[in-house]
Every structure is written in structure tokens, then in C-alpha cells.
Amino acid sequence: MGDKIVLIGLPGSGKSTLGKQLSLNLHYPFYDLDELIVDHIGCSIAQFFNEKDELQFRILESTMLNKTLLLDGPLVLSTGGGAPCFYDNIELINTYSTSIYIDVPDKVLVKRLMNNAGGERPMFYKLPESAVKNKILTLKQAREEFYNQAKIKLSGADISTELIVSALGKFKS
Ligand SMILES: Nc1ncnc2c1ncn2[C@@H]1O[C@H](COP(=O)(O)OP(=O)(O)OP(=O)(O)O)[C@@H](O)[C@H]1O
Ligand SMILES: O=C(O)C1=C[C@@H](O)[C@@H](O)[C@H](O)C1
Ligand SMILES: [Mg+2]
């Protein structure tokens, strides 16, 4: 089965950025669930949300998550913000991997998501700061029960790859 590490957390928490760095550090292959979905559908997630609906996205997301977790060998997988919160996805993640909740303060998330000028995050596109803040708080309230099921939780504004590597070492010892 191999050593699998899955990063979960709210949009903007740094799952993709940290996941890439972690995979280089550990010499594990890297997968980003959002990128796998984009490759599969052949358009952006924003377009898919517009043309289909969220339900179709969540079904596809769960299918791609399953497939990736069943790959042979070690890997680092960065998920989309909603991935652990639908169907039995969090149970699946915890069955096949060491899950890590990247828990970043709301204020920092809002600041990062305000730089969403390219519209790569459809949920936050063109929203004023107050609406981004409300959205983050609403998502956090609804999703924390899933994120908190992660095997490791790291909280703070400056979560680094080194911190993740150290937490993994402690968890496994
Ligand atoms: N440790 C960090 N310090 C400062 N900025 C960061 C850090 N990690 C990520 N960022 C910045 O925050 C933004 C969001 O990062 P990233 O895309 O990795 O988040 P994500 O959790 O994958 O989001 P999503 O759920 O939308 O895929 C990016 O602009 C990235 O450059
Ligand atoms: O938090 C979410 O629900 C999402 C986050 C993104 O990573 C994408 O997976 C998609 O835009 C949905
Ligand atoms: Mg990401």
C-alpha cells in the first residue's frame, strides 16, 4: 500500500503549496485532487460548476479520491477544501493514509483568498472582503467536524514543510 499522506483543510490553507513541497522533501509522488479533476474534465472547476452543478463535482471528486488512494506506493495528496466533507470520504482518507488538517487562522485565509483575481476559486470570485470572511466562517463551522477527524492537526499562520515532517515523525514513533 505504501506510505500515503493526505492534506485537508479550508480553501487557501496551503494544501497545494505545502503538498508539493512535502512531496519533494520526502521524495514521494505528488497528486493534487483538484488538478486530477481538471485533467479529467478538460476544463476548469469554475466552468464545471457553471455548466453542471456541485453534485456532479462531488461525485467525481469522491471517485477520483478513491482511485488515488488505491494507487500502489507512497504519495502526497492535496485535496480540495470540500473533499473530506462529502460521502464517506474522510473515513476513506483515514483508512488509507495519514491525514493532516492544515488549520490556518481565518484572518490569514481571508487575506490569501482576496488575491483570487484569476477566479480560480469560484466560491470566492469577486466577493468583497466581508463576504469572503463570512463564507470562510460558514465553511469552517460546517466542515470542522470532518477536518478534526484528521490523524494530525497543525494550527497556525506559518505552517511549514519542516513542521509537517516533524509532526509525521512524532506521529509514527
Ligand atoms: N505557508 C504559506 N505562507 C504564505 N502564503 C501561502 C502559504 N501557503 C500557501 N500560501 C498562499 O496562499 C494561497 C493559497 O494556497 P494554496 O493554493 O496552496 O491553498 P489550498 O489549500 O490548496 O487552496 P484550495 O483549497 O483552494 O485548493 C496561495 O496564493 C499561496 O501562494
Ligand atoms: O472548498 C471547496 O468546496 C472547493 C475547493 C476547491 O479546492 C475546489 O475543490 C472546488 O472549488 C470546491
Ligand atoms: Mg489546492
Coordinates of C-alpha atoms and ligand atoms in Angstrom, one line a residue:
M1 CA 0.0 0.0 0.0
G2 CA 2.8 2.4 0.8
D3 CA 3.0 5.5 3.0
K4 CA 0.3 7.9 1.9
I5 CA -0.1 11.4 3.3
V6 CA -3.3 13.5 2.6
L7 CA -3.6 17.2 3.4
I8 CA -7.0 18.5 4.2
G9 CA -8.3 22.0 5.3
L10 CA -10.2 25.1 4.2
P11 CA -9.6 26.8 0.8
G12 CA -6.4 28.9 0.9
S13 CA -4.9 27.0 3.9
G14 CA -1.9 26.0 1.7
K15 CA -2.7 22.3 1.0
S16 CA -1.4 22.5 -2.6
T17 CA 1.6 24.6 -1.8
L18 CA 2.7 22.5 1.2
G19 CA 1.8 19.2 -0.5
K20 CA 4.2 20.0 -3.4
Q21 CA 7.0 20.9 -1.1
L22 CA 6.4 17.9 1.2
S23 CA 6.5 15.5 -1.8
L24 CA 9.9 16.9 -2.8
N25 CA 11.1 16.7 0.7
L26 CA 10.0 13.0 1.1
H27 CA 10.7 12.0 -2.5
Y28 CA 7.1 10.8 -2.8
P29 CA 4.9 11.4 -5.9
F30 CA 2.6 14.3 -5.6
Y31 CA -1.1 14.5 -6.6
D32 CA -3.5 17.4 -6.3
L33 CA -7.1 16.2 -6.3
D34 CA -8.3 19.5 -8.0
E35 CA -5.7 19.1 -10.7
L36 CA -6.6 15.5 -11.3
I37 CA -10.2 16.5 -11.7
V38 CA -9.3 19.4 -14.1
D39 CA -7.3 16.9 -16.2
H40 CA -10.2 14.5 -16.3
I41 CA -12.9 17.0 -17.2
G42 CA -10.8 19.0 -19.6
C43 CA -12.0 22.4 -18.2
S44 CA -11.6 24.5 -15.1
I45 CA -13.5 23.6 -11.9
A46 CA -15.2 27.0 -12.2
Q47 CA -16.5 26.1 -15.7
F48 CA -17.7 22.7 -14.5
F49 CA -19.6 24.3 -11.6
N50 CA -21.3 26.7 -14.1
E51 CA -22.2 24.1 -16.7
K52 CA -23.0 21.1 -14.4
D53 CA -23.6 21.5 -10.7
E54 CA -21.9 20.9 -7.4
L55 CA -23.4 17.4 -7.0
Q56 CA -21.7 16.2 -10.2
F57 CA -18.5 17.7 -9.0
R58 CA -18.7 16.0 -5.6
I59 CA -19.4 12.6 -7.2
L60 CA -16.4 13.0 -9.5
E61 CA -14.3 14.3 -6.6
S62 CA -15.1 11.2 -4.5
T63 CA -14.4 8.8 -7.4
M64 CA -11.0 10.4 -8.1
L65 CA -10.2 10.4 -4.4
N66 CA -10.9 6.7 -4.2
K67 CA -8.8 5.9 -7.2
T68 CA -5.9 7.9 -6.0
L69 CA -5.9 6.4 -2.5
L70 CA -5.9 2.9 -4.1
L71 CA -2.7 3.6 -6.1
D72 CA 0.3 1.5 -5.1
G73 CA 3.2 3.0 -3.3
P74 CA 3.7 6.2 -1.3
L75 CA 2.2 9.5 -2.2
V76 CA 1.3 13.0 -1.0
L77 CA -2.2 14.1 -1.9
S78 CA -3.5 17.6 -1.5
T79 CA -7.3 17.6 -1.5
G80 CA -9.8 20.4 -2.4
G81 CA -11.3 22.2 0.5
G82 CA -14.6 20.2 0.4
A83 CA -13.3 16.8 -0.4
P84 CA -13.2 15.3 3.2
C85 CA -16.7 16.6 3.9
F86 CA -18.8 14.5 1.5
Y87 CA -19.9 10.9 1.4
D88 CA -17.6 8.6 3.3
N89 CA -14.5 10.5 2.1
I90 CA -13.0 11.2 5.5
E91 CA -13.3 7.5 6.5
L92 CA -11.7 6.5 3.2
I93 CA -8.8 9.0 3.7
N94 CA -8.2 7.8 7.2
T95 CA -8.3 4.1 6.2
Y96 CA -5.6 4.6 3.5
S97 CA -3.5 7.5 4.7
T98 CA -2.0 9.6 7.4
S99 CA -4.3 12.6 7.2
I100 CA -3.2 16.1 8.2
Y101 CA -5.5 19.0 8.9
I102 CA -3.8 22.3 7.9
D103 CA -5.6 24.7 10.3
V104 CA -4.9 28.3 9.4
P105 CA -6.4 31.4 11.2
D106 CA -9.5 32.8 9.5
K107 CA -7.9 36.3 9.1
V108 CA -4.9 34.8 7.1
L109 CA -7.3 32.7 4.9
V110 CA -9.3 35.8 4.1
K111 CA -6.2 37.8 3.1
R112 CA -5.0 34.9 0.9
L113 CA -8.4 34.4 -0.8
M114 CA -8.8 38.1 -1.5
N115 CA -5.9 37.6 -4.0
N116 CA -8.3 35.4 -6.1
A117 CA -8.3 37.8 -9.0
G118 CA -8.0 35.0 -11.6
G119 CA -11.2 33.4 -10.4
E120 CA -9.5 30.0 -9.8
R121 CA -11.7 29.7 -6.7
P122 CA -15.3 30.0 -7.9
M123 CA -16.7 30.2 -4.4
F124 CA -14.8 33.4 -3.7
Y125 CA -14.7 35.1 -7.1
K126 CA -15.2 38.9 -7.0
L127 CA -16.6 38.8 -3.4
P128 CA -15.9 41.8 -1.2
E129 CA -13.7 41.1 1.9
S130 CA -16.7 41.0 4.3
A131 CA -18.4 38.3 2.2
V132 CA -15.1 36.3 1.9
K133 CA -14.9 36.5 5.7
N134 CA -18.5 35.3 6.2
K135 CA -18.0 32.5 3.7
I136 CA -14.9 31.3 5.4
L137 CA -16.6 31.3 8.8
T138 CA -19.6 29.4 7.5
L139 CA -17.5 26.8 5.8
K140 CA -15.3 26.4 8.9
Q141 CA -18.4 25.8 11.1
A142 CA -19.8 23.2 8.7
R143 CA -16.6 21.5 7.9
E144 CA -14.5 21.4 11.1
E145 CA -16.2 18.2 12.3
F146 CA -14.7 16.5 9.2
Y147 CA -11.3 18.2 9.3
N148 CA -11.0 17.4 13.0
Q149 CA -11.1 13.7 12.2
A150 CA -7.6 14.0 10.7
K151 CA -4.9 12.0 12.4
I152 CA -2.7 15.0 12.8
K153 CA -3.8 18.7 13.2
L154 CA -1.4 21.5 12.7
S155 CA -2.6 25.0 13.6
G156 CA -1.0 28.4 12.9
A157 CA -0.3 31.1 10.3
D158 CA 3.2 29.7 9.3
I159 CA 2.8 26.0 8.8
S160 CA 6.0 24.9 7.0
T161 CA 7.1 21.6 5.4
E162 CA 9.6 21.2 8.2
L163 CA 6.8 21.3 10.7
I164 CA 4.8 18.7 8.8
V165 CA 7.8 16.4 8.5
S166 CA 8.5 16.7 12.3
A167 CA 4.8 16.0 13.1
L168 CA 4.8 13.0 10.9
G169 CA 8.0 11.7 12.6
K170 CA 6.3 12.1 16.1
F171 CA 3.1 10.5 14.9
K172 CA 4.8 7.4 13.5
S173 CA 7.1 6.9 16.5
Ligands
LIG1 N1 2.7 28.9 4.2 C1 2.2 29.9 3.4 N2 2.6 31.2 3.6 C2 2.1 32.2 2.9 N3 1.3 32.0 1.8 C3 1.0 30.8 1.5 C4 1.4 29.7 2.3 N4 0.9 28.6 1.7 C5 0.1 29.0 0.7 N5 0.2 30.3 0.6 C6 -0.5 31.1 -0.5 O1 -1.9 31.0 -0.1 C7 -2.6 30.8 -1.3 C8 -3.4 29.5 -1.2 O2 -2.5 28.4 -1.2 P1 -2.9 27.0 -1.8 O3 -3.4 27.2 -3.2 O4 -1.7 26.1 -1.6 O5 -4.1 26.6 -0.9 P2 -5.1 25.4 -1.0 O6 -5.3 25.0 0.5 O7 -4.5 24.4 -1.9 O8 -6.4 26.0 -1.5 P3 -7.7 25.3 -2.3 O9 -8.5 24.6 -1.3 O10 -8.5 26.4 -2.9 O11 -7.1 24.4 -3.3 C9 -1.7 30.9 -2.5 O12 -1.7 32.1 -3.0 C10 -0.3 30.5 -1.8 O13 0.7 31.1 -2.5
LIG2 O1 -13.9 24.1 -0.7 C1 -14.5 23.7 -1.7 O2 -15.6 23.3 -1.6 C2 -13.8 23.7 -3.0 C3 -12.4 23.9 -3.0 C4 -11.6 23.9 -4.2 O3 -10.3 23.3 -3.9 C5 -12.3 23.0 -5.3 O4 -12.2 21.7 -5.0 C6 -13.7 23.4 -5.5 O5 -13.7 24.8 -6.0 C7 -14.5 23.3 -4.2
MG3 MG -5.3 23.5 -3.6

